Amino acid sequence: MQTKIHNKFTELFGEGGQIYASAGRINLIGEHTDYNGGYVFPGAIDKCLMAEIKFNGTDRVRAYSIDIDEQVEFGLNEEDKPAQHWADYIFGVCRETIKRGGKVAGFDTVFAGNVPLGAGLSSSAALESCFAFAINEMNGNGLDSFELAKIGQSTEHNYCGVKCGIMDQFASCFGKKGSLIRLNCKTLEYKYFPFNPEGYRLVLIDTVVKHNLASSAYNKRRESCERAAAAIRKNHPEVEFLSDSKRVWLEEVRGEITEEDFLRAEYVIGEVQRVLDVCDALERGDYEIVGEMMYQTHFGMSKLYEVSCEELDWLAKLARKMDVTGCRVMGGGFGGCTINLIKEELYDAFINTAKIEYAKKFGHDCKVYDVVISDGAHRVC
Ligand code: GLA
């Protein structure tokens, strides 16, 4: 990938620049908890977005995407927002850096990635974090890694229309080889947990379906949670985020909020606790509990939060039937991947069956990704 990027860069822009990369992410557990002030438990993976970048002496950006095979040029003022959606991620990162007092000198860039798109592996956070990191370093802005993650998150909010939490950009900026990171999204305290489950493997199965309107459905989930938290707050002013609430406090307002909002909130409160339970279980090396919690999350995301789909539910059911230790929909949902924790000796049989039966059932192939927990945003050379 690096050679391909470099060759294209020299062809389009002459002498080469600096190369940066940032990773996609997995999340072991803790889904839709980030914007509710709860815990998440992600890690960066060995699939990344890589960019070669060089100042061009102007106040404009020229960006070429190898994967889309398109070049876009834009200025750095608010009114210069490009029409191409993919370029908005880079433009947004530039604008959010400037809003934070950072300098952004015009640059040329060529980039490519191997994070599968639409699979729930945060290819967009990889793109944002790569440019946030590179722009910060090349311009000597001195913003810290949290600020870089927030630049990516604000890019989603203000330029891409998704009111996401901080998890994806955090994982992409803070990722460390071999470790998952438990993040408290309210206080931003975090802790690295070495993750090397002996005798088990982590594998993702991509349904290769991505439902339209996923971003508006995502924003609607967030609104439900905010309404539930507001109702609870009337009785318990200490509830700043939904994750601050106890289950019984939610019960108190059951008659005041819609059943839909109630179910969404019920899921979130349970999920925050499951992250803590999984961390405890990991410290004891109890992977059976980790797996059981993953199935509980799947149930909640499917039946209470309603962000699963037929294909994901089918994969989770097959996993249960074949004694996979844990399986659940990963990321925002509405398509994308299941994440599976599986004993080594069951791996081949499960993957083969899943591939064959999935194709028979849905008329197209699923994809399988083995992931290695890797480093986040960094300079390659
Ligand atoms: C998407 C968002 C994240 C998070 C997850 C669900 O990946 O970008 O902030 O909310 O969905 O856990």
Coordinates of C-alpha atoms and ligand atoms in Angstrom, one line a residue:
M1 CA 0.0 0.0 0.0
Q2 CA 2.8 2.4 0.9
T3 CA 4.5 1.9 -2.5
K4 CA 1.3 2.4 -4.4
I5 CA 0.6 5.6 -2.5
H6 CA 4.2 6.9 -3.0
N7 CA 4.2 6.1 -6.7
K8 CA 0.9 8.0 -7.2
F9 CA 2.1 10.8 -5.1
T10 CA 5.2 11.4 -7.2
E11 CA 3.2 11.1 -10.4
L12 CA 0.7 13.7 -9.3
F13 CA 2.7 16.1 -7.0
G14 CA 6.4 15.4 -7.7
E15 CA 8.9 14.8 -4.9
G16 CA 7.5 12.7 -2.0
G17 CA 6.3 13.8 1.4
Q18 CA 5.8 12.3 4.8
I19 CA 3.8 9.1 5.4
Y20 CA 1.3 8.7 8.2
A21 CA -1.1 5.9 9.2
S22 CA -4.0 5.4 11.5
A23 CA -6.0 2.3 12.3
G24 CA -9.6 1.0 12.2
R25 CA -10.9 -0.5 15.5
I26 CA -12.7 -3.3 17.0
N27 CA -14.7 -3.1 20.2
L28 CA -14.9 -6.1 22.5
I29 CA -17.9 -4.7 24.4
G30 CA -19.6 -1.4 25.2
E31 CA -21.7 -0.4 22.2
H32 CA -23.7 2.9 22.1
T33 CA -22.4 3.7 25.5
D34 CA -19.9 6.4 24.5
Y35 CA -22.3 9.2 23.8
N36 CA -24.1 8.2 27.0
G37 CA -21.1 8.8 29.2
G38 CA -20.4 5.1 29.7
Y39 CA -17.5 2.7 29.2
V40 CA -16.2 1.3 25.9
F41 CA -13.5 -1.3 25.4
P42 CA -12.0 -0.9 21.9
G43 CA -8.6 -1.6 20.4
A44 CA -6.9 -0.5 17.1
I45 CA -6.4 -3.2 14.5
D46 CA -4.0 -4.1 11.8
K47 CA -6.1 -2.5 9.1
C48 CA -5.4 1.2 8.4
L49 CA -5.6 4.3 6.4
M50 CA -2.3 5.6 5.1
A51 CA -1.5 9.0 3.6
E52 CA 1.5 10.7 2.0
I53 CA 1.4 14.4 2.7
K54 CA 3.5 17.4 1.7
F55 CA 3.1 21.1 2.1
N56 CA 2.4 22.8 -1.3
G57 CA 3.1 26.4 -0.3
T58 CA -0.5 27.6 -0.9
D59 CA -3.6 27.8 1.3
R60 CA -5.3 25.0 -0.6
V61 CA -5.5 21.2 -0.2
R62 CA -5.2 18.8 -3.1
A63 CA -6.3 15.3 -2.1
Y64 CA -6.3 12.2 -4.2
S65 CA -8.1 9.0 -3.0
I66 CA -6.6 5.9 -4.6
D67 CA -9.6 3.7 -3.6
I68 CA -12.1 6.1 -5.1
D69 CA -9.8 7.2 -7.9
E70 CA -10.7 10.8 -7.6
Q71 CA -8.9 14.1 -6.9
V72 CA -10.5 17.0 -5.1
E73 CA -9.1 20.5 -4.4
F74 CA -10.5 22.8 -1.7
G75 CA -9.7 25.9 0.3
L76 CA -9.5 26.1 4.1
N77 CA -12.4 28.5 4.8
E78 CA -15.8 27.3 6.0
E79 CA -17.4 28.1 2.6
D80 CA -14.9 25.9 0.8
K81 CA -16.6 22.6 1.9
P82 CA -16.2 20.1 -1.0
A83 CA -19.1 18.4 -2.6
Q84 CA -17.5 15.0 -2.4
H85 CA -18.4 13.2 0.8
W86 CA -15.1 11.5 1.3
A87 CA -13.2 14.8 1.0
D88 CA -15.4 16.3 3.8
Y89 CA -13.6 14.1 6.3
I90 CA -10.3 15.8 5.4
F91 CA -11.8 19.3 5.1
G92 CA -13.6 18.8 8.5
V93 CA -10.3 17.8 10.2
C94 CA -8.6 21.0 8.7
R95 CA -11.5 23.2 9.9
E96 CA -11.7 21.7 13.4
T97 CA -7.9 22.1 13.8
I98 CA -8.2 25.7 12.8
K99 CA -11.2 26.2 15.2
R100 CA -8.9 25.0 18.0
G101 CA -6.3 27.6 17.2
G102 CA -4.1 25.2 15.2
K103 CA -2.3 26.2 12.0
V104 CA -3.1 24.3 8.7
A105 CA -0.8 25.1 5.8
G106 CA -2.0 24.0 2.4
F107 CA -0.9 20.5 1.4
D108 CA -1.0 17.8 -1.2
T109 CA -1.9 14.3 -0.3
V110 CA -2.5 10.8 -1.7
F111 CA -4.1 8.2 0.5
A112 CA -5.5 4.7 0.5
G113 CA -6.8 2.3 3.1
N114 CA -7.5 -1.4 3.8
V115 CA -10.2 -0.9 6.5
P116 CA -13.3 -2.4 4.9
L117 CA -15.9 0.3 4.3
G118 CA -19.3 0.1 5.9
A119 CA -18.2 -2.9 8.0
G120 CA -18.4 -1.1 11.4
L121 CA -14.6 -1.0 11.7
S122 CA -14.4 2.8 11.6
S123 CA -12.7 3.5 8.3
S124 CA -13.9 7.1 8.7
A125 CA -12.2 7.5 12.1
A126 CA -9.0 6.0 10.7
L127 CA -9.2 8.7 8.0
E128 CA -9.9 11.5 10.4
S129 CA -7.3 10.4 12.9
C130 CA -4.6 10.0 10.3
F131 CA -5.1 13.6 9.0
A132 CA -5.6 15.0 12.5
F133 CA -2.3 13.5 13.7
A134 CA -0.4 14.4 10.5
I135 CA -1.6 18.0 10.4
N136 CA -0.9 18.5 14.1
E137 CA 2.7 17.1 13.7
M138 CA 3.6 18.8 10.4
N139 CA 2.3 22.2 11.5
G140 CA 3.8 21.9 15.0
N141 CA 0.4 22.6 16.7
G142 CA 1.1 20.6 19.8
L143 CA -2.4 19.4 20.4
D144 CA -2.7 16.3 22.6
S145 CA -4.1 13.0 21.5
F146 CA -7.5 13.7 23.2
E147 CA -7.8 16.9 21.2
L148 CA -6.9 15.0 18.0
A149 CA -9.7 12.4 18.8
K150 CA -12.1 15.2 19.4
I151 CA -11.2 16.9 16.1
G152 CA -12.3 13.6 14.4
Q153 CA -15.5 13.4 16.4
S154 CA -16.4 17.1 15.7
T155 CA -15.7 16.4 12.0
E156 CA -18.4 13.7 12.1
H157 CA -20.8 16.0 13.9
N158 CA -20.2 19.2 11.9
Y159 CA -19.3 18.1 8.5
C160 CA -20.6 14.5 8.0
G161 CA -23.9 14.5 9.8
V162 CA -23.3 11.7 12.4
K163 CA -23.6 12.6 16.1
C164 CA -21.2 9.9 17.1
G165 CA -19.4 9.4 20.4
I166 CA -15.7 9.5 21.0
M167 CA -14.9 5.8 20.9
D168 CA -13.7 5.3 17.3
Q169 CA -11.4 8.3 17.1
F170 CA -10.1 7.6 20.6
A171 CA -9.2 4.0 19.6
S172 CA -7.6 5.2 16.4
C173 CA -5.5 7.8 18.3
F174 CA -4.6 5.8 21.4
G175 CA -4.4 2.3 20.1
K176 CA -1.5 0.2 21.4
K177 CA -0.2 -3.1 20.0
G178 CA -1.6 -6.1 22.0
S179 CA -3.9 -4.1 24.3
L180 CA -7.6 -3.2 24.4
I181 CA -8.4 0.1 26.1
R182 CA -11.2 0.6 28.6
L183 CA -12.3 4.2 28.3
N184 CA -14.7 6.0 30.7
C185 CA -16.3 8.3 28.1
K186 CA -17.5 10.8 30.8
T187 CA -14.2 11.4 32.6
L188 CA -12.0 10.3 29.7
E189 CA -9.9 8.1 32.1
Y190 CA -8.6 5.1 30.3
K191 CA -6.7 1.9 31.1
Y192 CA -4.8 -0.5 28.8
F193 CA -5.7 -4.2 29.2
P194 CA -3.2 -6.6 27.5
F195 CA -5.4 -8.9 25.4
N196 CA -4.0 -12.2 24.5
P197 CA -6.6 -14.9 25.3
E198 CA -4.6 -18.1 25.1
G199 CA -6.5 -20.8 23.3
Y200 CA -9.0 -18.4 21.8
R201 CA -9.2 -16.3 18.6
L202 CA -11.0 -13.1 17.8
V203 CA -12.6 -13.1 14.3
L204 CA -15.0 -10.8 12.6
I205 CA -17.6 -11.9 10.1
D206 CA -18.8 -9.2 7.8
T207 CA -22.4 -9.5 6.5
V208 CA -21.4 -7.2 3.7
V209 CA -24.8 -5.4 4.2
K210 CA -25.0 -1.8 5.2
H211 CA -28.4 -0.4 5.6
N212 CA -29.3 3.0 4.2
L213 CA -30.3 5.7 6.7
A214 CA -27.9 4.2 9.2
S215 CA -26.7 7.6 10.3
S216 CA -30.2 9.1 10.8
A217 CA -31.2 5.9 12.8
Y218 CA -28.0 6.4 14.8
N219 CA -28.9 10.0 15.6
K220 CA -32.4 8.9 16.6
R221 CA -31.0 6.4 19.1
R222 CA -29.0 9.1 20.7
E223 CA -32.1 11.4 21.0
S224 CA -34.0 8.6 22.7
C225 CA -31.2 8.2 25.3
E226 CA -31.1 12.0 25.9
R227 CA -34.9 12.1 26.4
A228 CA -34.7 9.2 28.9
A229 CA -31.8 10.8 30.8
A230 CA -33.7 14.1 30.9
A231 CA -36.7 12.4 32.5
I232 CA -34.6 10.6 35.1
R233 CA -32.7 13.8 35.8
K234 CA -35.9 15.5 37.1
N235 CA -35.9 13.0 40.0
H236 CA -32.1 12.5 40.3
P237 CA -30.3 15.7 39.3
E238 CA -26.9 13.9 39.5
V239 CA -27.8 12.1 36.3
E240 CA -25.7 14.0 33.8
F241 CA -25.6 11.2 31.3
L242 CA -27.8 8.1 31.0
S243 CA -24.9 6.0 32.2
D244 CA -25.2 7.7 35.6
S245 CA -28.6 6.2 36.1
K246 CA -29.5 3.1 38.0
R247 CA -32.0 0.6 36.5
V248 CA -34.6 1.4 39.2
W249 CA -34.4 5.1 38.4
L250 CA -35.3 4.3 34.8
E251 CA -38.3 2.2 36.1
E252 CA -39.5 5.3 38.0
V253 CA -40.1 7.2 34.8
R254 CA -41.5 4.3 32.7
G255 CA -44.9 6.0 32.5
E256 CA -43.4 9.3 31.4
I257 CA -41.4 8.3 28.4
T258 CA -42.3 6.3 25.4
E259 CA -41.8 2.5 25.5
E260 CA -39.3 2.9 22.7
D261 CA -37.2 5.3 24.7
F262 CA -37.5 3.1 27.7
L263 CA -36.1 0.0 25.9
R264 CA -33.2 2.0 24.4
A265 CA -32.3 3.3 27.9
E266 CA -32.7 -0.2 29.4
Y267 CA -30.1 -1.5 26.9
V268 CA -27.6 1.3 27.6
I269 CA -27.7 0.9 31.4
G270 CA -27.2 -2.9 31.1
E271 CA -24.4 -2.4 28.6
V272 CA -22.4 0.0 30.8
Q273 CA -22.4 -2.7 33.5
R274 CA -21.4 -5.4 31.1
V275 CA -18.2 -3.6 30.2
L276 CA -17.1 -3.6 33.8
D277 CA -18.1 -7.2 34.2
V278 CA -16.0 -8.2 31.1
C279 CA -13.0 -6.3 32.4
D280 CA -13.2 -8.2 35.7
A281 CA -13.7 -11.5 33.9
L282 CA -10.6 -10.8 31.7
E283 CA -8.5 -10.1 34.8
R284 CA -9.5 -13.5 36.1
G285 CA -8.9 -15.1 32.6
D286 CA -12.6 -16.2 32.6
Y287 CA -13.4 -16.1 28.9
E288 CA -16.6 -17.9 29.3
I289 CA -18.1 -14.9 31.1
V290 CA -16.6 -12.6 28.5
G291 CA -18.4 -14.6 25.8
E292 CA -21.7 -14.7 27.7
M293 CA -21.7 -11.0 28.1
M294 CA -21.1 -10.6 24.4
Y295 CA -24.2 -12.7 23.7
Q296 CA -26.2 -10.5 26.1
T297 CA -25.0 -7.4 24.3
H298 CA -26.2 -9.0 21.0
F299 CA -29.6 -9.7 22.5
G300 CA -29.9 -6.1 23.8
M301 CA -28.7 -4.5 20.5
S302 CA -31.1 -6.7 18.6
K303 CA -34.3 -6.6 20.7
L304 CA -34.0 -3.4 22.9
Y305 CA -31.8 -1.0 20.9
E306 CA -32.9 -2.4 17.6
V307 CA -29.7 -1.8 15.6
S308 CA -29.2 -5.4 14.4
C309 CA -30.6 -6.9 11.2
E310 CA -31.6 -10.4 9.9
E311 CA -28.1 -11.2 8.7
L312 CA -26.4 -10.3 12.0
D313 CA -29.0 -12.2 14.1
W314 CA -28.6 -15.2 11.9
L315 CA -24.8 -15.2 12.4
A316 CA -25.1 -14.8 16.2
K317 CA -27.6 -17.7 16.3
L318 CA -25.3 -19.9 14.3
A319 CA -22.4 -19.0 16.6
R320 CA -24.4 -20.0 19.6
K321 CA -25.4 -23.3 18.0
M322 CA -21.7 -24.1 17.2
D323 CA -20.5 -23.3 20.7
V324 CA -18.7 -20.1 19.8
T325 CA -17.7 -18.6 23.2
G326 CA -19.1 -15.1 22.4
C327 CA -20.6 -13.3 19.4
R328 CA -22.4 -10.0 18.9
V329 CA -23.0 -7.3 16.4
M330 CA -20.1 -4.8 16.6
G331 CA -20.0 -1.0 16.2
G332 CA -23.0 1.1 15.4
G333 CA -25.0 -1.8 13.8
F334 CA -27.5 -1.7 10.9
G335 CA -25.3 -4.2 9.1
G336 CA -21.5 -4.6 9.3
C337 CA -19.8 -7.3 11.3
T338 CA -20.2 -9.7 14.2
I339 CA -17.2 -10.0 16.5
N340 CA -16.6 -13.6 17.6
L341 CA -14.5 -15.0 20.5
I342 CA -13.9 -18.6 19.6
K343 CA -11.8 -21.5 20.9
E344 CA -8.9 -22.3 18.5
E345 CA -10.1 -25.8 17.9
L346 CA -13.6 -24.7 16.8
Y347 CA -12.4 -22.0 14.5
D348 CA -12.1 -23.9 11.2
A349 CA -15.4 -25.7 11.5
F350 CA -17.3 -22.5 12.5
I351 CA -15.8 -20.3 9.7
N352 CA -16.4 -22.9 7.0
T353 CA -19.9 -23.5 8.1
A354 CA -20.7 -19.8 8.4
K355 CA -19.3 -19.1 4.9
I356 CA -21.2 -21.9 3.2
E357 CA -24.5 -21.5 5.1
Y358 CA -24.5 -17.7 4.9
A359 CA -24.1 -17.8 1.1
K360 CA -26.9 -20.3 0.8
K361 CA -29.2 -18.3 3.1
F362 CA -28.6 -14.8 1.8
G363 CA -27.4 -15.4 -1.8
H364 CA -24.1 -13.6 -1.3
D365 CA -20.8 -14.3 0.5
C366 CA -19.9 -13.0 3.9
K367 CA -16.3 -12.0 4.6
V368 CA -14.0 -13.1 7.4
Y369 CA -11.4 -10.9 9.0
D370 CA -8.8 -12.1 11.5
V371 CA -7.7 -9.1 13.5
V372 CA -4.5 -8.3 15.3
I373 CA -4.6 -5.5 18.0
S374 CA -2.2 -2.9 16.8
D375 CA -0.9 0.7 17.2
G376 CA -3.0 3.7 16.5
A377 CA -2.1 6.9 14.7
H378 CA 1.6 7.3 13.9
R379 CA 4.2 8.6 11.4
V380 CA 5.4 5.8 9.1
C381 CA 8.4 7.7 7.6
Ligands
GLA1 C1 -20.3 4.2 15.9 C2 -19.9 5.5 16.5 C3 -19.3 5.4 17.9 C4 -20.1 4.4 18.8 C5 -20.5 3.2 18.0 C6 -21.5 2.3 18.8 O1 -19.1 3.5 15.6 O2 -19.0 6.2 15.7 O3 -19.1 6.6 18.5 O4 -21.3 5.1 19.3 O5 -21.1 3.4 16.8 O6 -20.9 1.9 20.0

